PDB file of N, CA and C in Angstrom:
ATOM      1  N   MET Y   1     -43.715 -60.392  19.749  1.00 48.00           N
ATOM      2  CA  MET Y   1     -41.808 -60.324  19.004  1.00 48.00           C
ATOM      3  C   MET Y   1     -41.357 -58.892  17.844  1.00 48.00           C
ATOM      4  N   THR Y   2     -42.681 -59.909  17.032  1.00 53.00           N
ATOM      5  CA  THR Y   2     -42.392 -59.042  15.549  1.00 53.00           C
ATOM      6  C   THR Y   2     -42.131 -57.961  15.063  1.00 53.00           C
ATOM      7  N   SER Y   3     -43.491 -57.101  16.230  1.00 64.00           N
ATOM      8  CA  SER Y   3     -43.733 -55.553  16.453  1.00 64.00           C
ATOM      9  C   SER Y   3     -42.397 -55.160  16.997  1.00 64.00           C
ATOM     10  N   SER Y   4     -41.690 -55.450  18.375  1.00 73.00           N
ATOM     11  CA  SER Y   4     -41.233 -55.378  18.745  1.00 73.00           C
ATOM     12  C   SER Y   4     -39.837 -54.962  18.008  1.00 73.00           C
ATOM     13  N   ASN Y   5     -39.574 -56.328  16.891  1.00 80.00           N
ATOM     14  CA  ASN Y   5     -38.768 -55.732  16.446  1.00 80.00           C
ATOM     15  C   ASN Y   5     -37.917 -54.873  15.085  1.00 80.00           C
ATOM     16  N   GLY Y   6     -39.738 -54.763  15.114  1.00 79.00           N
ATOM     17  CA  GLY Y   6     -40.459 -53.725  13.812  1.00 79.00           C
ATOM     18  C   GLY Y   6     -40.109 -52.618  14.186  1.00 79.00           C
ATOM     19  N   ASN Y   7     -40.292 -52.477  16.093  1.00 88.00           N
ATOM     20  CA  ASN Y   7     -40.501 -51.344  16.630  1.00 88.00           C
ATOM     21  C   ASN Y   7     -37.981 -51.244  16.641  1.00 88.00           C
ATOM     22  N   ASN Y   8     -37.870 -52.402  17.043  1.00 90.00           N
ATOM     23  CA  ASN Y   8     -36.000 -51.981  17.293  1.00 90.00           C
ATOM     24  C   ASN Y   8     -35.562 -51.090  16.441  1.00 90.00           C
ATOM     25  N   SER Y   9     -35.906 -51.457  15.292  1.00 92.00           N
ATOM     26  CA  SER Y   9     -35.439 -51.696  13.930  1.00 92.00           C
ATOM     27  C   SER Y   9     -35.791 -50.515  13.689  1.00 92.00           C
ATOM     28  N   ASP Y  10     -37.083 -49.902  13.516  1.00 94.00           N
ATOM     29  CA  ASP Y  10     -37.488 -48.452  12.929  1.00 94.00           C
ATOM     30  C   ASP Y  10     -36.011 -46.847  14.274  1.00 94.00           C
ATOM     31  N   ARG Y  11     -36.378 -47.589  15.541  1.00 94.00           N
ATOM     32  CA  ARG Y  11     -35.052 -46.512  15.841  1.00 94.00           C
ATOM     33  C   ARG Y  11     -33.918 -47.133  16.067  1.00 94.00           C
ATOM     34  N   LEU Y  12     -33.486 -48.111  15.761  1.00 95.00           N
ATOM     35  CA  LEU Y  12     -32.240 -48.170  15.374  1.00 95.00           C
ATOM     36  C   LEU Y  12     -32.445 -47.358  13.412  1.00 95.00           C
ATOM     37  N   ASP Y  13     -33.230 -47.247  12.963  1.00 95.00           N
ATOM     38  CA  ASP Y  13     -32.666 -47.066  11.515  1.00 95.00           C
ATOM     39  C   ASP Y  13     -32.741 -45.061  11.813  1.00 95.00           C
ATOM     40  N   ARG Y  14     -33.566 -44.986  13.260  1.00 96.00           N
ATOM     41  CA  ARG Y  14     -33.800 -43.597  13.146  1.00 96.00           C
ATOM     42  C   ARG Y  14     -32.218 -42.626  14.012  1.00 96.00           C
ATOM     43  N   ILE Y  15     -32.028 -43.442  14.688  1.00 96.00           N
ATOM     44  CA  ILE Y  15     -30.696 -42.896  15.352  1.00 96.00           C
ATOM     45  C   ILE Y  15     -29.666 -43.472  14.531  1.00 96.00           C
ATOM     46  N   GLU Y  16     -29.147 -44.232  13.009  1.00 96.00           N
ATOM     47  CA  GLU Y  16     -28.326 -43.455  12.401  1.00 96.00           C
ATOM     48  C   GLU Y  16     -28.557 -42.834  11.668  1.00 96.00           C
ATOM     49  N   ALA Y  17     -29.700 -42.108  11.686  1.00 96.00           N
ATOM     50  CA  ALA Y  17     -30.581 -41.067  10.616  1.00 96.00           C
ATOM     51  C   ALA Y  17     -29.399 -40.032  10.919  1.00 96.00           C
ATOM     52  N   ILE Y  18     -29.856 -39.873  12.682  1.00 96.00           N
ATOM     53  CA  ILE Y  18     -29.239 -38.627  13.138  1.00 96.00           C
ATOM     54  C   ILE Y  18     -27.688 -38.334  13.417  1.00 96.00           C
ATOM     55  N   VAL Y  19     -27.373 -39.951  12.975  1.00 96.00           N
ATOM     56  CA  VAL Y  19     -25.663 -39.888  13.487  1.00 96.00           C
ATOM     57  C   VAL Y  19     -25.364 -39.376  12.466  1.00 96.00           C
ATOM     58  N   GLU Y  20     -25.864 -40.389  10.624  1.00 96.00           N
ATOM     59  CA  GLU Y  20     -25.508 -39.533   9.444  1.00 96.00           C
ATOM     60  C   GLU Y  20     -25.112 -38.211   9.571  1.00 96.00           C
ATOM     61  N   SER Y  21     -26.968 -37.788  10.388  1.00 96.00           N
ATOM     62  CA  SER Y  21     -26.975 -36.010  10.137  1.00 96.00           C
ATOM     63  C   SER Y  21     -25.963 -35.389  10.918  1.00 96.00           C
ATOM     64  N   LEU Y  22     -25.321 -35.499  11.579  1.00 96.00           N
ATOM     65  CA  LEU Y  22     -24.996 -35.588  12.948  1.00 96.00           C
ATOM     66  C   LEU Y  22     -23.395 -35.050  12.346  1.00 96.00           C
ATOM     67  N   ALA Y  23     -22.884 -36.335  11.101  1.00 96.00           N
ATOM     68  CA  ALA Y  23     -21.310 -36.145  10.385  1.00 96.00           C
ATOM     69  C   ALA Y  23     -21.513 -35.937   9.724  1.00 96.00           C
ATOM     70  N   ARG Y  24     -22.412 -35.200   9.089  1.00 96.00           N
ATOM     71  CA  ARG Y  24     -22.644 -34.531   7.869  1.00 96.00           C
ATOM     72  C   ARG Y  24     -21.956 -32.874   8.118  1.00 96.00           C
ATOM     73  N   SER Y  25     -22.892 -32.509   9.131  1.00 96.00           N
ATOM     74  CA  SER Y  25     -22.909 -31.584  10.041  1.00 96.00           C
ATOM     75  C   SER Y  25     -21.193 -31.403  10.461  1.00 96.00           C
ATOM     76  N   ALA Y  26     -21.321 -31.964  11.310  1.00 96.00           N
ATOM     77  CA  ALA Y  26     -19.632 -32.278  11.786  1.00 96.00           C
ATOM     78  C   ALA Y  26     -18.696 -31.534  10.689  1.00 96.00           C
ATOM     79  N   GLN Y  27     -19.212 -32.272   9.377  1.00 96.00           N
ATOM     80  CA  GLN Y  27     -17.891 -32.326   8.238  1.00 96.00           C
ATOM     81  C   GLN Y  27     -18.240 -30.516   7.538  1.00 96.00           C
ATOM     82  N   ALA Y  28     -19.069 -30.355   7.547  1.00 96.00           N
ATOM     83  CA  ALA Y  28     -19.665 -29.521   7.166  1.00 96.00           C
ATOM     84  C   ALA Y  28     -18.792 -28.544   7.974  1.00 96.00           C
ATOM     85  N   ILE Y  29     -19.055 -27.921   8.716  1.00 96.00           N
ATOM     86  CA  ILE Y  29     -18.410 -27.126  10.573  1.00 96.00           C
ATOM     87  C   ILE Y  29     -16.672 -27.142   9.930  1.00 96.00           C
ATOM     88  N   THR Y  30     -16.550 -28.424   9.584  1.00 95.00           N
ATOM     89  CA  THR Y  30     -14.512 -28.214   9.578  1.00 95.00           C
ATOM     90  C   THR Y  30     -14.285 -28.109   8.340  1.00 95.00           C
ATOM     91  N   ASN Y  31     -15.515 -28.153   7.704  1.00 95.00           N
ATOM     92  CA  ASN Y  31     -14.499 -27.388   5.822  1.00 95.00           C
ATOM     93  C   ASN Y  31     -14.475 -25.830   5.953  1.00 95.00           C
ATOM     94  N   ASP Y  32     -16.145 -25.176   6.947  1.00 95.00           N
ATOM     95  CA  ASP Y  32     -16.090 -23.960   6.569  1.00 95.00           C
ATOM     96  C   ASP Y  32     -14.823 -23.390   7.217  1.00 95.00           C
ATOM     97  N   HIS Y  33     -14.591 -24.200   8.895  1.00 95.00           N
ATOM     98  CA  HIS Y  33     -13.485 -23.407   9.154  1.00 95.00           C
ATOM     99  C   HIS Y  33     -11.954 -24.283   8.609  1.00 95.00           C
ATOM    100  N   GLU Y  34     -12.166 -24.872   7.668  1.00 95.00           N
ATOM    101  CA  GLU Y  34     -10.687 -25.008   7.021  1.00 95.00           C
ATOM    102  C   GLU Y  34     -11.006 -23.696   5.996  1.00 95.00           C
ATOM    103  N   GLU Y  35     -12.231 -23.778   5.167  1.00 96.00           N
ATOM    104  CA  GLU Y  35     -12.009 -22.058   4.365  1.00 96.00           C
ATOM    105  C   GLU Y  35     -11.255 -21.127   5.113  1.00 96.00           C
ATOM    106  N   ARG Y  36     -12.155 -20.562   6.344  1.00 95.00           N
ATOM    107  CA  ARG Y  36     -12.001 -19.828   6.773  1.00 95.00           C
ATOM    108  C   ARG Y  36     -10.281 -20.057   7.085  1.00 95.00           C
ATOM    109  N   ILE Y  37      -9.680 -20.829   7.559  1.00 96.00           N
ATOM    110  CA  ILE Y  37      -8.241 -20.194   8.272  1.00 96.00           C
ATOM    111  C   ILE Y  37      -8.055 -19.867   6.372  1.00 96.00           C
ATOM    112  N   GLN Y  38      -7.562 -20.853   5.173  1.00 96.00           N
ATOM    113  CA  GLN Y  38      -7.456 -21.241   4.274  1.00 96.00           C
ATOM    114  C   GLN Y  38      -7.360 -18.855   4.120  1.00 96.00           C
ATOM    115  N   THR Y  39      -8.036 -18.377   4.066  1.00 95.00           N
ATOM    116  CA  THR Y  39      -9.105 -17.236   3.376  1.00 95.00           C
ATOM    117  C   THR Y  39      -7.998 -16.202   4.680  1.00 95.00           C
ATOM    118  N   LEU Y  40      -8.230 -15.906   5.817  1.00 94.00           N
ATOM    119  CA  LEU Y  40      -7.373 -15.369   6.525  1.00 94.00           C
ATOM    120  C   LEU Y  40      -5.465 -15.874   5.957  1.00 94.00           C
ATOM    121  N   GLU Y  41      -5.548 -16.496   6.457  1.00 95.00           N
ATOM    122  CA  GLU Y  41      -3.497 -17.279   5.453  1.00 95.00           C
ATOM    123  C   GLU Y  41      -3.726 -16.649   4.857  1.00 95.00           C
ATOM    124  N   ASP Y  42      -4.366 -16.906   3.099  1.00 95.00           N
ATOM    125  CA  ASP Y  42      -4.278 -15.664   2.447  1.00 95.00           C
ATOM    126  C   ASP Y  42      -4.201 -14.210   2.136  1.00 95.00           C
ATOM    127  N   VAL Y  43      -5.063 -13.438   3.433  1.00 94.00           N
ATOM    128  CA  VAL Y  43      -5.159 -12.034   3.528  1.00 94.00           C
ATOM    129  C   VAL Y  43      -3.506 -11.531   4.502  1.00 94.00           C
ATOM    130  N   VAL Y  44      -3.382 -12.552   5.213  1.00 93.00           N
ATOM    131  CA  VAL Y  44      -1.803 -11.665   5.999  1.00 93.00           C
ATOM    132  C   VAL Y  44      -1.265 -12.534   4.815  1.00 93.00           C
ATOM    133  N   SER Y  45      -1.549 -12.797   3.662  1.00 93.00           N
ATOM    134  CA  SER Y  45       0.094 -13.183   2.927  1.00 93.00           C
ATOM    135  C   SER Y  45       0.138 -11.928   2.246  1.00 93.00           C
ATOM    136  N   ARG Y  46      -0.857 -10.782   1.717  1.00 93.00           N
ATOM    137  CA  ARG Y  46      -1.299 -10.531   1.028  1.00 93.00           C
ATOM    138  C   ARG Y  46      -0.791  -8.853   1.595  1.00 93.00           C
ATOM    139  N   LEU Y  47      -1.653  -8.719   3.234  1.00 91.00           N
ATOM    140  CA  LEU Y  47      -0.720  -7.906   4.074  1.00 91.00           C
ATOM    141  C   LEU Y  47       0.789  -7.473   4.080  1.00 91.00           C
ATOM    142  N   THR Y  48       1.041  -8.896   3.901  1.00 92.00           N
ATOM    143  CA  THR Y  48       2.548  -9.126   4.235  1.00 92.00           C
ATOM    144  C   THR Y  48       3.805  -8.301   3.139  1.00 92.00           C
ATOM    145  N   ARG Y  49       2.797  -9.272   2.172  1.00 93.00           N
ATOM    146  CA  ARG Y  49       2.994  -7.876   0.991  1.00 93.00           C
ATOM    147  C   ARG Y  49       3.098  -7.264   0.333  1.00 93.00           C
ATOM    148  N   ILE Y  50       2.425  -6.545   0.945  1.00 93.00           N
ATOM    149  CA  ILE Y  50       1.697  -4.826   1.159  1.00 93.00           C
ATOM    150  C   ILE Y  50       2.308  -3.835   1.293  1.00 93.00           C
ATOM    151  N   GLU Y  51       3.199  -4.941   2.905  1.00 92.00           N
ATOM    152  CA  GLU Y  51       3.636  -4.078   4.279  1.00 92.00           C
ATOM    153  C   GLU Y  51       5.807  -4.023   3.721  1.00 92.00           C
ATOM    154  N   GLU Y  52       5.327  -5.148   3.337  1.00 92.00           N
ATOM    155  CA  GLU Y  52       6.831  -5.072   2.202  1.00 92.00           C
ATOM    156  C   GLU Y  52       7.090  -4.371   1.174  1.00 92.00           C
ATOM    157  N   GLY Y  53       5.584  -4.045   0.703  1.00 91.00           N
ATOM    158  CA  GLY Y  53       6.343  -3.146  -0.246  1.00 91.00           C
ATOM    159  C   GLY Y  53       6.127  -1.476  -0.400  1.00 91.00           C
ATOM    160  N   GLN Y  54       5.583  -1.348   1.198  1.00 88.00           N
ATOM    161  CA  GLN Y  54       5.564   0.316   1.293  1.00 88.00           C
ATOM    162  C   GLN Y  54       6.674   0.810   2.105  1.00 88.00           C
ATOM    163  N   ASN Y  55       7.363  -0.696   3.231  1.00 85.00           N
ATOM    164  CA  ASN Y  55       8.735  -0.615   3.368  1.00 85.00           C
ATOM    165  C   ASN Y  55       9.606  -0.264   2.324  1.00 85.00           C
ATOM    166  N   ALA Y  56      10.119  -0.909   1.475  1.00 86.00           N
ATOM    167  CA  ALA Y  56      10.874  -0.754  -0.494  1.00 86.00           C
ATOM    168  C   ALA Y  56      10.811   0.610  -0.386  1.00 86.00           C
ATOM    169  N   MET Y  57       9.018   0.947  -0.551  1.00 84.00           N
ATOM    170  CA  MET Y  57       9.307   2.662  -0.941  1.00 84.00           C
ATOM    171  C   MET Y  57       9.300   3.579  -0.059  1.00 84.00           C
ATOM    172  N   LEU Y  58       9.620   3.475   0.724  1.00 79.00           N
ATOM    173  CA  LEU Y  58       9.984   4.378   1.658  1.00 79.00           C
ATOM    174  C   LEU Y  58      11.581   4.608   2.109  1.00 79.00           C
ATOM    175  N   GLY Y  59      11.576   3.139   1.828  1.00 77.00           N
ATOM    176  CA  GLY Y  59      13.688   2.818   1.910  1.00 77.00           C
ATOM    177  C   GLY Y  59      14.071   4.153   0.592  1.00 77.00           C
ATOM    178  N   SER Y  60      13.478   4.141  -0.322  1.00 78.00           N
ATOM    179  CA  SER Y  60      12.651   4.515  -1.683  1.00 78.00           C
ATOM    180  C   SER Y  60      13.358   5.953  -1.230  1.00 78.00           C
ATOM    181  N   ILE Y  61      11.938   6.789  -0.393  1.00 73.00           N
ATOM    182  CA  ILE Y  61      12.213   7.578  -0.201  1.00 73.00           C
ATOM    183  C   ILE Y  61      13.448   8.015   0.645  1.00 73.00           C
ATOM    184  N   ASP Y  62      13.493   7.634   1.777  1.00 65.00           N
ATOM    185  CA  ASP Y  62      14.823   8.504   2.207  1.00 65.00           C
ATOM    186  C   ASP Y  62      16.173   8.086   1.630  1.00 65.00           C
ATOM    187  N   GLU Y  63      16.217   7.601   1.200  1.00 72.00           N
ATOM    188  CA  GLU Y  63      17.012   7.531  -0.365  1.00 72.00           C
ATOM    189  C   GLU Y  63      17.151   8.505  -1.241  1.00 72.00           C
ATOM    190  N   ASN Y  64      16.551   8.963  -1.544  1.00 67.00           N
ATOM    191  CA  ASN Y  64      16.212   9.957  -2.416  1.00 67.00           C
ATOM    192  C   ASN Y  64      16.387  11.174  -1.942  1.00 67.00           C
ATOM    193  N   GLN Y  65      15.622  11.509  -0.244  1.00 71.00           N
ATOM    194  CA  GLN Y  65      15.418  12.417  -0.145  1.00 71.00           C
ATOM    195  C   GLN Y  65      16.957  13.684   0.327  1.00 71.00           C
ATOM    196  N   PRO Y  66      17.648  12.871   0.133  1.00 76.00           N
ATOM    197  CA  PRO Y  66      18.901  13.887   0.069  1.00 76.00           C
ATOM    198  C   PRO Y  66      19.014  14.726  -1.379  1.00 76.00           C
ATOM    199  N   THR Y  67      18.866  13.822  -2.380  1.00 78.00           N
ATOM    200  CA  THR Y  67      18.780  14.580  -3.549  1.00 78.00           C
ATOM    201  C   THR Y  67      17.499  15.505  -3.512  1.00 78.00           C
ATOM    202  N   ILE Y  68      16.468  15.154  -3.806  1.00 78.00           N
ATOM    203  CA  ILE Y  68      15.061  16.434  -3.795  1.00 78.00           C
ATOM    204  C   ILE Y  68      15.523  17.343  -2.838  1.00 78.00           C
ATOM    205  N   LEU Y  69      16.168  16.961  -1.832  1.00 79.00           N
ATOM    206  CA  LEU Y  69      16.868  18.342  -0.737  1.00 79.00           C
ATOM    207  C   LEU Y  69      17.573  19.608  -1.807  1.00 79.00           C
ATOM    208  N   ARG Y  70      18.613  18.931  -2.279  1.00 83.00           N
ATOM    209  CA  ARG Y  70      19.657  19.481  -3.113  1.00 83.00           C
ATOM    210  C   ARG Y  70      18.645  20.434  -4.305  1.00 83.00           C
ATOM    211  N   ARG Y  71      18.004  19.791  -4.484  1.00 87.00           N
ATOM    212  CA  ARG Y  71      17.596  20.021  -5.891  1.00 87.00           C
ATOM    213  C   ARG Y  71      16.589  21.675  -5.621  1.00 87.00           C
ATOM    214  N   LEU Y  72      15.775  21.067  -4.246  1.00 88.00           N
ATOM    215  CA  LEU Y  72      14.833  21.782  -3.884  1.00 88.00           C
ATOM    216  C   LEU Y  72      15.430  23.328  -3.357  1.00 88.00           C
ATOM    217  N   MET Y  73      17.070  23.180  -2.773  1.00 90.00           N
ATOM    218  CA  MET Y  73      17.756  24.372  -2.865  1.00 90.00           C
ATOM    219  C   MET Y  73      17.971  25.027  -3.586  1.00 90.00           C
ATOM    220  N   ALA Y  74      19.447  24.073  -4.529  1.00 91.00           N
ATOM    221  CA  ALA Y  74      19.305  24.797  -5.647  1.00 91.00           C
ATOM    222  C   ALA Y  74      18.206  25.728  -6.712  1.00 91.00           C
ATOM    223  N   ILE Y  75      17.100  25.100  -6.838  1.00 92.00           N
ATOM    224  CA  ILE Y  75      16.210  26.015  -7.213  1.00 92.00           C
ATOM    225  C   ILE Y  75      15.383  27.402  -6.282  1.00 92.00           C
ATOM    226  N   GLU Y  76      15.535  26.925  -4.723  1.00 92.00           N
ATOM    227  CA  GLU Y  76      15.671  28.141  -3.996  1.00 92.00           C
ATOM    228  C   GLU Y  76      16.594  29.132  -4.135  1.00 92.00           C
ATOM    229  N   ASN Y  77      17.852  29.197  -4.410  1.00 92.00           N
ATOM    230  CA  ASN Y  77      19.143  29.562  -4.943  1.00 92.00           C
ATOM    231  C   ASN Y  77      19.268  30.635  -5.710  1.00 92.00           C
ATOM    232  N   LYS Y  78      18.679  29.962  -7.156  1.00 91.00           N
ATOM    233  CA  LYS Y  78      18.239  30.907  -7.818  1.00 91.00           C
ATOM    234  C   LYS Y  78      17.455  31.852  -7.557  1.00 91.00           C
ATOM    235  N   VAL Y  79      16.183  31.552  -7.600  1.00 92.00           N
ATOM    236  CA  VAL Y  79      14.402  32.216  -7.080  1.00 92.00           C
ATOM    237  C   VAL Y  79      15.784  33.658  -6.344  1.00 92.00           C
ATOM    238  N   ASP Y  80      16.074  33.273  -5.403  1.00 89.00           N
ATOM    239  CA  ASP Y  80      17.115  34.310  -4.641  1.00 89.00           C
ATOM    240  C   ASP Y  80      18.218  34.878  -5.203  1.00 89.00           C
ATOM    241  N   THR Y  81      18.863  34.426  -6.615  1.00 90.00           N
ATOM    242  CA  THR Y  81      19.467  35.245  -7.447  1.00 90.00           C
ATOM    243  C   THR Y  81      18.610  36.521  -8.718  1.00 90.00           C
ATOM    244  N   LEU Y  82      17.501  35.691  -8.925  1.00 88.00           N
ATOM    245  CA  LEU Y  82      16.964  36.399  -9.798  1.00 88.00           C
ATOM    246  C   LEU Y  82      16.130  37.397  -9.016  1.00 88.00           C
ATOM    247  N   ILE Y  83      15.464  37.637  -7.160  1.00 88.00           N
ATOM    248  CA  ILE Y  83      15.014  38.044  -7.142  1.00 88.00           C
ATOM    249  C   ILE Y  83      16.549  39.260  -6.812  1.00 88.00           C
ATOM    250  N   GLU Y  84      17.360  39.009  -6.017  1.00 87.00           N
ATOM    251  CA  GLU Y  84      18.011  40.437  -6.155  1.00 87.00           C
ATOM    252  C   GLU Y  84      18.507  41.233  -7.012  1.00 87.00           C
ATOM    253  N   ARG Y  85      18.409  39.873  -8.450  1.00 86.00           N
ATOM    254  CA  ARG Y  85      19.080  41.247  -9.294  1.00 86.00           C
ATOM    255  C   ARG Y  85      18.047  41.528  -9.799  1.00 86.00           C
ATOM    256  N   ASP Y  86      16.806  41.760  -9.918  1.00 79.00           N
ATOM    257  CA  ASP Y  86      15.744  42.488  -9.969  1.00 79.00           C
ATOM    258  C   ASP Y  86      16.085  43.752  -9.055  1.00 79.00           C
ATOM    259  N   ARG Y  87      15.807  43.924  -7.325  1.00 75.00           N
ATOM    260  CA  ARG Y  87      16.400  44.699  -6.771  1.00 75.00           C
ATOM    261  C   ARG Y  87      16.894  45.483  -7.103  1.00 75.00           C
TER     262      ARG Y  87
END
């Protein structure tokens, strides 16, 4: 009976070692998954800030466009005037 108890104890030790190993593996997978989710959330947050910045820039360009066009037209008119003088 002693050898039977010894075998059972060895088997129990091996089973416990396997269970502990599986638990560590599961924890590592969970940690890795959580890190990936956090990384993805960070990336989405950065992309959102970039998009907001681009939208603000585009809005600014639209607001300034009439001013720029007026200035370009004024320059064009001055050039036309200078060309007509030289004729």
